Short mmCIF file of C-alpha atoms and ligand atoms in Angstrom, two decimals:
data_model
loop_
_atom_site.label_atom_id
_atom_site.label_comp_id
_atom_site.label_asym_id
_atom_site.label_seq_id
_atom_site.Cartn_x
_atom_site.Cartn_y
_atom_site.Cartn_z
CA MET L 1 3.84 -19.54 16.65
CA SER L 2 3.85 -15.99 15.36
CA ASP L 3 4.48 -12.83 17.36
CA SER L 4 1.83 -10.61 18.91
CA PHE L 5 1.67 -6.97 19.92
CA PHE L 6 0.82 -6.31 23.57
CA ILE L 7 -0.57 -2.80 23.77
CA ARG L 8 -1.49 -0.94 26.94
CA GLY L 9 -4.04 1.70 26.01
CA GLY L 10 -4.76 5.10 27.43
CA SER L 11 -1.82 7.38 26.62
CA ARG L 12 -2.20 10.57 24.60
CA LEU L 13 0.30 10.53 21.74
CA LYS L 14 2.48 13.59 21.58
CA GLY L 15 5.61 14.29 19.55
CA THR L 16 7.07 13.90 16.08
CA ILE L 17 6.98 10.94 13.71
CA GLU L 18 8.86 10.60 10.42
CA VAL L 19 6.70 9.05 7.68
CA SER L 20 8.49 6.40 5.57
CA GLY L 21 8.62 6.12 1.79
CA SER L 22 5.51 4.59 0.23
CA LYS L 23 5.27 0.79 0.19
CA ASN L 24 2.79 0.79 -2.68
CA SER L 25 5.02 3.07 -4.73
CA SER L 26 8.21 1.15 -3.94
CA LEU L 27 6.96 -2.27 -5.03
CA PRO L 28 6.04 -1.46 -8.67
CA ILE L 29 8.99 0.92 -8.94
CA MET L 30 11.37 -1.87 -7.86
CA ALA L 31 9.75 -4.14 -10.47
CA SER L 32 10.19 -1.43 -13.15
CA CYS L 33 13.96 -1.67 -12.66
CA LEU L 34 13.72 -4.95 -14.62
CA MET L 35 13.34 -2.81 -17.76
CA ALA L 36 16.42 -0.57 -17.39
CA SER L 37 20.03 -1.13 -18.26
CA GLY L 38 22.52 -0.11 -15.59
CA ARG L 39 22.20 0.41 -11.86
CA THR L 40 19.06 2.17 -10.59
CA VAL L 41 19.31 3.86 -7.20
CA LEU L 42 16.08 4.11 -5.21
CA LYS L 43 15.92 6.31 -2.14
CA GLY L 44 13.27 6.01 0.55
CA VAL L 45 12.30 2.36 -0.03
CA PRO L 46 10.93 1.30 3.39
CA ARG L 47 12.29 -1.76 5.23
CA LEU L 48 9.29 -4.07 5.24
CA SER L 49 8.67 -7.73 4.70
CA ASP L 50 6.95 -6.86 1.38
CA THR L 51 9.94 -4.91 0.06
CA ASP L 52 12.21 -7.75 1.27
CA SER L 53 10.04 -10.18 -0.72
CA MET L 54 10.37 -7.95 -3.80
CA VAL L 55 14.16 -7.91 -3.33
CA GLN L 56 14.06 -11.72 -3.23
CA LEU L 57 11.89 -11.90 -6.33
CA LEU L 58 14.14 -9.53 -8.28
CA ALA L 59 17.16 -11.62 -7.26
CA GLN L 60 15.40 -14.75 -8.57
CA LEU L 61 14.79 -12.85 -11.80
CA GLY L 62 18.50 -12.21 -12.31
CA CYS L 63 19.00 -8.85 -10.57
CA ASP L 64 21.76 -7.80 -8.24
CA VAL L 65 19.98 -5.92 -5.44
CA LYS L 66 21.91 -4.17 -2.68
CA ARG L 67 20.77 -2.08 0.25
CA LEU L 68 23.43 0.57 0.99
CA GLU L 69 23.88 1.17 4.70
CA PRO L 70 25.55 4.56 5.08
CA LYS L 71 26.50 5.84 8.54
CA THR L 72 25.20 8.93 10.33
CA ALA L 73 27.60 11.57 11.66
CA ALA L 74 27.45 9.73 15.01
CA GLY L 75 28.57 6.51 13.34
CA ASN L 76 25.21 4.67 13.45
CA ILE L 77 24.17 2.65 10.41
CA ILE L 78 21.17 4.06 8.50
CA LEU L 79 19.13 0.92 7.94
CA ASN L 80 16.95 2.18 5.13
CA GLY L 81 19.68 3.60 2.95
CA PRO L 82 19.32 3.63 -0.85
CA LEU L 83 18.47 0.42 -2.67
CA GLU L 84 20.40 -0.36 -5.84
CA VAL L 85 19.03 -2.65 -8.53
CA GLU L 86 20.85 -3.89 -11.62
CA VAL L 87 19.80 -6.59 -14.07
CA MET L 88 22.63 -9.10 -14.52
CA SER L 89 20.81 -11.88 -16.39
CA GLU L 90 17.53 -12.02 -18.35
CA GLN L 91 17.14 -15.81 -18.38
CA GLN L 92 14.58 -16.23 -15.57
CA CYS L 93 10.98 -15.12 -16.16
CA TRP L 94 9.09 -16.91 -13.37
CA ALA L 95 7.43 -15.49 -10.24
CA PRO L 96 6.39 -18.71 -8.43
CA TYR L 97 3.37 -19.27 -6.16
CA ASP L 98 5.23 -19.18 -2.82
CA ILE L 99 6.34 -15.61 -3.40
CA VAL L 100 3.08 -14.42 -4.99
CA THR L 101 1.06 -15.70 -2.00
CA THR L 102 3.28 -13.81 0.46
CA MET L 103 3.25 -10.67 -1.69
CA ARG L 104 0.44 -10.04 -4.13
CA ALA L 105 2.28 -7.08 -5.62
CA SER L 106 4.52 -9.68 -7.31
CA ILE L 107 2.08 -9.23 -10.18
CA CYS L 108 3.94 -5.94 -10.93
CA VAL L 109 6.75 -7.89 -12.59
CA LEU L 110 4.38 -9.08 -15.33
CA GLY L 111 4.43 -5.94 -17.54
CA PRO L 112 8.18 -5.26 -17.14
CA LEU L 113 9.13 -8.91 -17.88
CA LEU L 114 6.95 -9.07 -20.99
CA ALA L 115 8.25 -5.73 -22.25
CA LYS L 116 11.91 -6.55 -21.76
CA ARG L 117 12.17 -10.33 -21.99
CA GLY L 118 9.20 -11.15 -24.22
CA ARG L 119 7.82 -13.74 -21.82
CA ALA L 120 6.67 -14.05 -18.22
CA ARG L 121 5.26 -16.73 -15.96
CA VAL L 122 3.55 -15.44 -12.80
CA ALA L 123 1.49 -17.51 -10.36
CA MET L 124 -2.18 -16.39 -10.31
CA PRO L 125 -2.70 -14.54 -7.02
CA GLY L 126 -6.06 -16.16 -6.02
CA GLY L 127 -8.26 -14.63 -3.29
CA CYS L 128 -7.10 -13.15 0.01
CA SER L 129 -8.51 -11.85 3.27
CA ILE L 130 -9.65 -8.59 1.69
CA GLY L 131 -11.62 -10.46 -0.98
CA ASP L 132 -11.15 -11.48 -4.60
CA ARG L 133 -8.03 -10.09 -6.24
CA PRO L 134 -8.62 -10.71 -9.96
CA ILE L 135 -6.01 -9.75 -12.57
CA ASP L 136 -8.29 -9.81 -15.62
CA LEU L 137 -7.76 -6.09 -16.31
CA HIS L 138 -3.96 -6.48 -16.26
CA LEU L 139 -4.23 -9.35 -18.75
CA ARG L 140 -6.78 -7.57 -20.95
CA GLY L 141 -4.56 -4.47 -21.17
CA LEU L 142 -1.39 -6.40 -21.93
CA ALA L 143 -3.24 -8.55 -24.49
CA LYS L 144 -4.23 -5.32 -26.30
CA LEU L 145 -0.48 -4.64 -26.69
CA GLY L 146 -0.04 -8.04 -28.35
CA VAL L 147 0.68 -10.47 -25.49
CA GLN L 148 -0.77 -13.97 -25.74
CA PHE L 149 -1.74 -15.53 -22.41
CA HIS L 150 -2.57 -19.02 -21.25
CA ILE L 151 -2.93 -20.60 -17.82
CA GLU L 152 -0.83 -23.62 -16.83
CA SER L 153 -0.72 -25.25 -13.36
CA GLY L 154 -2.12 -22.13 -11.71
CA ASP L 155 0.38 -19.83 -13.42
CA VAL L 156 -0.40 -17.26 -16.08
CA ILE L 157 2.08 -17.47 -18.91
CA GLY L 158 2.44 -14.59 -21.32
CA GLU L 159 4.42 -14.43 -24.55
CA VAL L 160 5.00 -11.73 -27.12
CA ARG L 161 6.04 -12.42 -30.70
CA GLY L 162 8.32 -9.59 -31.76
CA ARG L 163 7.75 -6.25 -30.07
CA MET L 164 4.56 -5.13 -28.34
CA LYS L 165 2.45 -2.65 -30.30
CA GLY L 166 0.89 0.44 -28.77
CA ALA L 167 -2.92 0.56 -28.64
CA ARG L 168 -5.78 2.67 -27.34
CA MET L 169 -7.69 0.93 -24.59
CA TYR L 170 -10.15 1.26 -21.70
CA LEU L 171 -8.70 -0.06 -18.46
CA GLY L 172 -11.57 0.39 -15.99
CA GLY L 173 -13.52 -2.43 -14.38
CA ALA L 174 -16.70 -2.90 -12.35
CA GLN L 175 -14.99 -1.52 -9.22
CA GLY L 176 -13.37 1.37 -11.08
CA PRO L 177 -9.78 1.70 -12.25
CA THR L 178 -6.95 -0.63 -11.22
CA VAL L 179 -3.78 0.75 -9.66
CA LEU L 180 -1.31 -2.07 -10.33
CA GLY L 181 -3.07 -2.93 -13.63
CA THR L 182 -2.52 0.65 -14.85
CA ILE L 183 1.13 0.46 -13.78
CA ASN L 184 1.69 -2.92 -15.45
CA VAL L 185 0.28 -1.77 -18.78
CA MET L 186 2.02 1.64 -18.56
CA CYS L 187 5.37 -0.11 -17.98
CA ALA L 188 4.88 -2.46 -20.92
CA ALA L 189 3.70 0.38 -23.19
CA ALA L 190 6.84 2.38 -22.36
CA LEU L 191 8.83 -0.12 -24.46
CA ALA L 192 6.10 -0.93 -27.04
CA GLU L 193 6.20 0.30 -30.62
CA GLY L 194 4.10 3.42 -31.20
CA GLU L 195 1.53 5.20 -29.06
CA THR L 196 -0.58 3.71 -26.24
CA VAL L 197 -3.53 5.56 -24.72
CA LEU L 198 -4.88 4.28 -21.41
CA VAL L 199 -8.42 5.50 -20.84
CA GLY L 200 -9.93 4.92 -17.38
CA ALA L 201 -6.43 4.79 -15.86
CA ALA L 202 -5.92 4.93 -12.09
CA CYS L 203 -4.88 8.40 -10.85
CA GLU L 204 -3.24 7.33 -7.55
CA PRO L 205 0.00 9.11 -6.55
CA GLU L 206 1.76 5.72 -6.77
CA VAL L 207 0.94 5.58 -10.52
CA VAL L 208 2.34 9.09 -10.90
CA ASP L 209 5.51 8.17 -8.96
CA CYS L 210 6.12 5.15 -11.20
CA ALA L 211 5.52 7.26 -14.33
CA GLU L 212 8.05 9.83 -13.05
CA LEU L 213 10.61 7.05 -12.57
CA LEU L 214 10.00 5.71 -16.09
CA ILE L 215 10.35 9.23 -17.53
CA LYS L 216 13.73 9.57 -15.81
CA MET L 217 14.67 6.24 -17.40
CA GLY L 218 13.84 7.68 -20.83
CA ALA L 219 10.16 6.81 -21.27
CA ARG L 220 7.76 9.27 -22.93
CA ILE L 221 4.63 9.50 -20.79
CA ARG L 222 2.02 12.26 -20.46
CA GLY L 223 -1.22 12.57 -18.53
CA HIS L 224 -0.20 10.45 -15.52
CA GLY L 225 -2.32 11.48 -12.56
CA THR L 226 -5.36 11.86 -14.87
CA PRO L 227 -7.67 9.12 -16.20
CA GLU L 228 -6.01 9.31 -19.64
CA ILE L 229 -2.34 8.40 -19.88
CA ARG L 230 -0.49 8.67 -23.21
CA ILE L 231 2.70 6.74 -23.76
CA ASP L 232 5.00 6.96 -26.78
CA GLY L 233 7.06 3.79 -26.82
CA VAL L 234 10.87 4.05 -26.81
CA ASP L 235 13.53 1.43 -27.69
CA LYS L 236 15.25 1.25 -24.35
CA LEU L 237 15.29 2.53 -20.79
CA ALA L 238 18.36 3.35 -18.72
CA ALA L 239 19.00 3.36 -14.97
CA CYS L 240 18.36 6.52 -12.95
CA GLU L 241 18.15 7.79 -9.39
CA HIS L 242 14.74 8.24 -7.82
CA LYS L 243 13.25 9.13 -4.43
CA ILE L 244 10.03 7.37 -3.45
CA ILE L 245 7.08 9.57 -2.39
CA PRO L 246 5.98 9.57 1.28
CA ASP L 247 3.59 6.81 2.31
CA ARG L 248 0.16 8.46 2.37
CA ILE L 249 -1.46 5.47 4.09
CA GLU L 250 1.11 5.36 6.87
CA ALA L 251 0.68 9.13 7.32
CA GLY L 252 -3.13 8.76 7.39
CA THR L 253 -2.79 5.99 9.99
CA PHE L 254 -0.73 8.28 12.25
CA ILE L 255 -3.18 11.16 11.77
CA ILE L 256 -5.94 8.85 13.02
CA ALA L 257 -3.64 7.67 15.85
CA ALA L 258 -3.38 11.28 17.03
CA ALA L 259 -7.15 11.67 16.74
CA ILE L 260 -8.10 8.47 18.58
CA THR L 261 -5.79 9.20 21.53
CA ASN L 262 -6.83 12.86 21.63
CA GLY L 263 -3.16 13.61 21.09
CA GLU L 264 -1.01 16.02 19.13
CA LEU L 265 1.40 14.77 16.51
CA GLU L 266 3.77 16.40 14.10
CA LEU L 267 4.33 14.28 11.00
CA ARG L 268 7.45 14.88 8.92
CA ASN L 269 7.75 13.77 5.29
CA CYS L 270 3.95 13.92 5.05
CA GLU L 271 2.36 14.94 1.73
CA LEU L 272 -1.09 16.23 2.75
CA ASP L 273 -1.93 16.91 -0.92
CA HIS L 274 -2.17 13.14 -1.34
CA LEU L 275 -4.63 12.95 1.58
CA ILE L 276 -7.04 15.71 0.66
CA SER L 277 -10.21 13.61 0.97
CA VAL L 278 -8.96 12.13 4.25
CA VAL L 279 -8.13 15.51 5.77
CA ASP L 280 -11.49 16.85 4.60
CA LEU L 281 -13.47 14.00 6.14
CA LEU L 282 -11.47 14.04 9.37
CA GLU L 283 -12.11 17.78 9.67
CA SER L 284 -15.83 17.01 9.96
CA VAL L 285 -15.07 14.33 12.58
CA GLY L 286 -13.21 16.99 14.60
CA VAL L 287 -9.59 16.37 13.63
CA HIS L 288 -7.46 19.29 12.47
CA CYS L 289 -4.42 19.01 10.21
CA GLU L 290 -2.22 22.00 9.61
CA ARG L 291 0.37 21.99 6.89
CA ASP L 292 3.81 23.51 6.77
CA GLY L 293 5.47 22.18 3.61
CA LEU L 294 6.02 18.46 4.13
CA THR L 295 5.25 18.73 7.85
CA ALA L 296 1.72 18.23 9.15
CA ARG L 297 0.49 19.04 12.65
CA VAL L 298 -2.51 17.08 13.86
CA SER L 299 -4.72 17.97 16.80
CA THR L 300 -8.24 17.04 17.74
CA THR L 301 -11.28 18.21 19.63
CA ARG L 302 -12.28 15.91 22.46
CA ARG L 303 -15.68 15.14 20.95
CA LEU L 304 -15.67 13.09 17.73
CA ASN L 305 -18.57 13.61 15.33
CA PRO L 306 -20.06 10.66 13.44
CA VAL L 307 -19.78 10.70 9.61
CA GLU L 308 -20.78 8.81 6.47
CA MET L 309 -17.93 7.69 4.24
CA THR L 310 -17.59 5.59 1.09
CA THR L 311 -14.18 4.41 -0.12
CA GLN L 312 -13.36 5.47 -3.66
CA PRO L 313 -10.51 5.50 -6.14
CA TYR L 314 -8.09 8.43 -5.75
CA PRO L 315 -8.66 11.27 -4.95
CA GLY L 316 -11.54 9.79 -2.90
CA PHE L 317 -11.16 8.25 0.55
CA PRO L 318 -8.75 5.28 0.19
CA THR L 319 -9.82 1.74 1.03
CA ASP L 320 -6.42 1.35 2.72
CA LEU L 321 -7.55 3.73 5.50
CA GLN L 322 -11.06 2.33 5.92
CA ALA L 323 -10.23 0.02 8.87
CA GLN L 324 -8.36 2.79 10.69
CA LEU L 325 -11.22 5.29 10.22
CA LEU L 326 -13.71 2.67 11.34
CA ALA L 327 -11.74 2.18 14.58
CA LEU L 328 -11.92 5.94 15.20
CA LEU L 329 -15.65 6.12 14.48
CA CYS L 330 -16.27 3.41 17.11
CA LEU L 331 -15.71 6.23 19.63
CA ALA L 332 -17.71 8.96 17.87
CA ASP L 333 -20.70 10.57 19.50
CA GLY L 334 -23.44 8.96 17.35
CA ASN L 335 -23.91 6.59 14.43
CA SER L 336 -21.59 6.46 11.43
CA VAL L 337 -21.91 4.63 8.12
CA VAL L 338 -18.88 3.30 6.21
CA THR L 339 -19.27 1.73 2.77
CA GLU L 340 -16.51 -0.14 0.96
CA ARG L 341 -16.63 0.34 -2.84
CA ILE L 342 -13.19 -1.01 -3.75
CA PHE L 343 -13.01 -4.31 -1.82
CA PRO L 344 -16.59 -4.96 -0.63
CA ASP L 345 -15.50 -7.82 1.68
CA ARG L 346 -12.76 -5.90 3.45
CA PHE L 347 -14.40 -5.94 6.90
CA LEU L 348 -12.69 -8.73 8.89
CA HIS L 349 -11.68 -6.15 11.52
CA VAL L 350 -15.35 -5.57 12.44
CA GLY L 351 -15.68 -8.79 14.49
CA GLU L 352 -12.38 -8.08 16.25
CA LEU L 353 -13.38 -4.48 17.11
CA ASN L 354 -16.64 -5.82 18.51
CA ARG L 355 -14.58 -8.11 20.80
CA MET L 356 -13.14 -4.88 22.21
CA GLY L 357 -16.59 -3.49 23.00
CA ALA L 358 -17.34 -1.68 19.72
CA ARG L 359 -20.85 -1.78 18.28
CA VAL L 360 -20.50 -2.32 14.58
CA ARG L 361 -23.01 -4.11 12.35
CA LYS L 362 -22.19 -5.11 8.82
CA GLU L 363 -24.77 -5.11 6.05
CA GLY L 364 -23.31 -6.15 2.71
CA ALA L 365 -20.49 -3.77 1.88
CA THR L 366 -21.59 -1.31 4.58
CA ALA L 367 -20.73 -1.08 8.26
CA ILE L 368 -23.02 0.77 10.65
CA ILE L 369 -21.10 2.00 13.64
CA GLN L 370 -22.81 2.98 16.83
CA GLY L 371 -20.36 5.09 18.82
CA VAL L 372 -19.51 3.83 22.33
CA LYS L 373 -17.92 5.64 25.29
CA ASP L 374 -14.88 3.41 25.46
CA LEU L 375 -13.22 0.22 24.22
CA GLN L 376 -11.69 -2.52 26.36
CA GLY L 377 -8.50 -4.48 25.81
CA ALA L 378 -8.93 -8.05 24.50
CA THR L 379 -7.10 -10.67 22.47
CA VAL L 380 -7.78 -10.04 18.79
CA MET L 381 -6.53 -11.38 15.49
CA ALA L 382 -4.97 -9.40 12.66
CA SER L 383 -6.40 -10.54 9.32
CA ASP L 384 -4.67 -8.22 6.85
CA LEU L 385 -2.30 -5.31 6.85
CA ARG L 386 -4.73 -2.41 7.19
CA ALA L 387 -7.14 -4.31 9.46
CA SER L 388 -4.20 -4.81 11.83
CA ALA L 389 -3.48 -1.08 11.75
CA GLY L 390 -7.13 -0.45 12.71
CA LEU L 391 -6.74 -2.83 15.67
CA VAL L 392 -3.51 -1.13 16.81
CA LEU L 393 -5.35 2.23 16.81
CA ALA L 394 -8.26 0.80 18.81
CA ALA L 395 -5.81 -0.78 21.28
CA LEU L 396 -4.04 2.57 21.82
CA VAL L 397 -7.19 3.93 23.40
CA ALA L 398 -8.72 0.75 24.91
CA LYS L 399 -8.82 0.25 28.68
CA GLY L 400 -6.26 -2.33 29.82
CA GLN L 401 -4.13 -4.53 27.60
CA THR L 402 -4.82 -5.75 24.06
CA GLN L 403 -3.01 -8.63 22.43
CA ILE L 404 -3.01 -8.47 18.63
CA ARG L 405 -2.05 -11.83 17.15
CA ARG L 406 -0.48 -12.52 13.76
CA ILE L 407 1.28 -9.19 13.48
CA TYR L 408 3.32 -10.44 10.54
CA HIS L 409 0.53 -8.78 8.56
CA ILE L 410 1.50 -5.37 9.92
CA ASP L 411 5.21 -5.96 9.27
CA ARG L 412 4.34 -6.24 5.58
CA GLY L 413 3.50 -2.56 5.37
CA TYR L 414 4.45 -0.43 8.42
CA GLU L 415 8.12 0.27 8.99
CA LYS L 416 9.03 0.00 12.70
CA ILE L 417 5.49 0.89 13.74
CA GLU L 418 5.94 0.04 17.42
CA ALA L 419 9.18 2.03 17.68
CA LYS L 420 7.54 5.03 15.98
CA LEU L 421 4.45 4.95 18.21
CA ASN L 422 6.38 4.19 21.42
CA ALA L 423 8.57 7.23 20.75
CA VAL L 424 5.47 9.46 20.99
CA GLY L 425 4.04 7.89 24.13
CA ALA L 426 2.43 4.55 23.21
CA THR L 427 3.18 1.34 25.13
CA ILE L 428 3.56 -1.46 22.60
CA GLU L 429 5.61 -4.60 23.10
CA ARG L 430 6.28 -7.37 20.63
CA GLY L 431 6.49 -10.94 21.86
CA PRO L 432 5.36 -14.52 21.41
CA GLU L 433 1.59 -15.13 21.46
CA LYS L 434 0.14 -15.69 24.99
CA ASN L 435 -3.07 -17.10 26.38
CA MET L 436 -4.54 -14.22 28.35
N1 EPU K 1 -9.80 -5.41 -10.10
C1 EPU K 1 -10.38 -6.18 -11.07
N2 EPU K 1 -9.58 -6.73 -12.03
C2 EPU K 1 -8.24 -6.52 -12.06
C3 EPU K 1 -7.65 -5.72 -11.07
C4 EPU K 1 -8.46 -5.17 -10.09
O1 EPU K 1 -11.59 -6.39 -11.07
O2 EPU K 1 -7.58 -7.04 -12.96
C5 EPU K 1 -10.65 -4.80 -9.06
C6 EPU K 1 -10.25 -5.22 -7.65
O3 EPU K 1 -10.84 -6.44 -7.28
C7 EPU K 1 -10.73 -4.06 -6.84
C8 EPU K 1 -10.49 -2.87 -7.75
O4 EPU K 1 -10.41 -3.41 -9.07
O5 EPU K 1 -12.10 -4.18 -6.60
C9 EPU K 1 -9.26 -2.06 -7.46
O6 EPU K 1 -8.13 -2.92 -7.31
P1 EPU K 1 -6.67 -2.47 -7.74
O7 EPU K 1 -6.26 -3.25 -8.93
O8 EPU K 1 -6.63 -0.99 -7.85
O9 EPU K 1 -5.81 -2.96 -6.50
P2 EPU K 1 -4.28 -3.35 -6.58
O10 EPU K 1 -3.63 -2.52 -7.60
O11 EPU K 1 -4.15 -4.82 -6.66
C10 EPU K 1 -3.39 -1.59 -4.89
C11 EPU K 1 -2.72 -1.59 -3.54
C12 EPU K 1 -3.73 -2.00 -2.47
C13 EPU K 1 -4.91 -1.02 -2.51
C14 EPU K 1 -5.52 -1.01 -3.92
C15 EPU K 1 -6.64 -0.01 -4.07
C16 EPU K 1 -0.41 -2.15 -3.99
C17 EPU K 1 0.70 -3.07 -3.82
N3 EPU K 1 -1.61 -2.53 -3.54
O12 EPU K 1 -3.79 -2.92 -5.13
O13 EPU K 1 -3.05 -1.87 -1.23
O14 EPU K 1 -5.88 -1.41 -1.56
O15 EPU K 1 -4.50 -0.69 -4.88
O16 EPU K 1 -6.20 1.27 -3.82
O17 EPU K 1 -0.24 -1.06 -4.49
C18 EPU K 1 -2.49 -2.42 0.98
O18 EPU K 1 -1.50 -1.68 0.86
O19 EPU K 1 -2.87 -2.88 2.08
C19 EPU K 1 -3.27 -2.77 -0.22
C20 EPU K 1 -4.10 -3.80 -0.25
#
């Protein structure tokens, strides 16, 4: 039986929280280390079950991966010290199904393996609780560089004869650009012969962070952060030291936590530039964020205004904060409308929020939220990482106790979330599932 969170709602959050390094930046950056010679040192990689899975996968692929655990002045071990990655053997090229199903970002090893080892076998990810997760754009982009793919026993197997060749290509799909697809092709192109131009590339800060790492390793990349990335292939990449950007989704989740509890939080290591659409939208809901370098101060007016929001690729409102915003809007003074453009089926939290007294109706890829006065504690089920975060936020303000089951989802992406929230006034306990 898996663990649950038991959350007693009703406290105003007040205090300071340190935002961790970005999960979605760390995973592809860790995979990129497959392409470098020497020992890469990554700072700010969060301790999460997803980063642990990536450590395991890199070890299976012949890397020596070590987490340094330096001590503070007081002698306490710093648990998320730098992570060191060094390739020791290039024999293995297989990311098997058991690891891909626990961590979809395993697909990030595809480009680096093909670029460096000339072949890769990665289990096809299949669907998940946020909907279909196709990889056709990754494969189309890599095929343009000269990779030949076939499917065998549920795995996609790619092979390159000789060296990959740079190409000009369009990487967008029906739902817009692809984040990990852009990163996969950018990684492979870094070691391809000649110039690659990615048109319709994803502009997310995680793509930029990975490009910055590759540049430190010796890659020649321009235009990252815009829809057109230009890469001049080089012969080899060498290890470097790199600090991961702050996690914008974790920061956004804490901003909404302050708002939903009518609290006041100071967030350290928070890059508000990466949250411009979120800050803008929350301003119209009645949430204020003030910036002082990498520190953000969040406060809120007691009355929350309803809004209309559609998730979009960066710099638009991120799909990874949709569930958390939806939880907040459940308590707004009026009707809100939330549309999901990136993953149209990502609404499993709606039924759970309704169990807590919310009034949300789903129509296709849109949720219509009728604000209520308050939410009540209940037993609810986490279905995916961000949906669970939405439920935690709702539970922080609900009357009585909420049990959130299957919190292994939240451990995939939020470092020590209960410790961070308890330190600013929340009451969250972790324990075995109970019948309440
Ligand atoms: N898509 C395709 N074909 C592809 C790839 C994507 O049609 O080959 C579609 C997807 O189905 C989706 C859209 O394109 O409709 C965008 O998907 P994208 O490829 O950008 O998603 P991803 O790269 O697989 C990353 C994050 C997700 C985040 C999305 C969107 C990581 C590890 N994952 O996924 O994060 O929701 O970008 O921003 O970086 C999470 O952290 O909870 C999470 C799910």
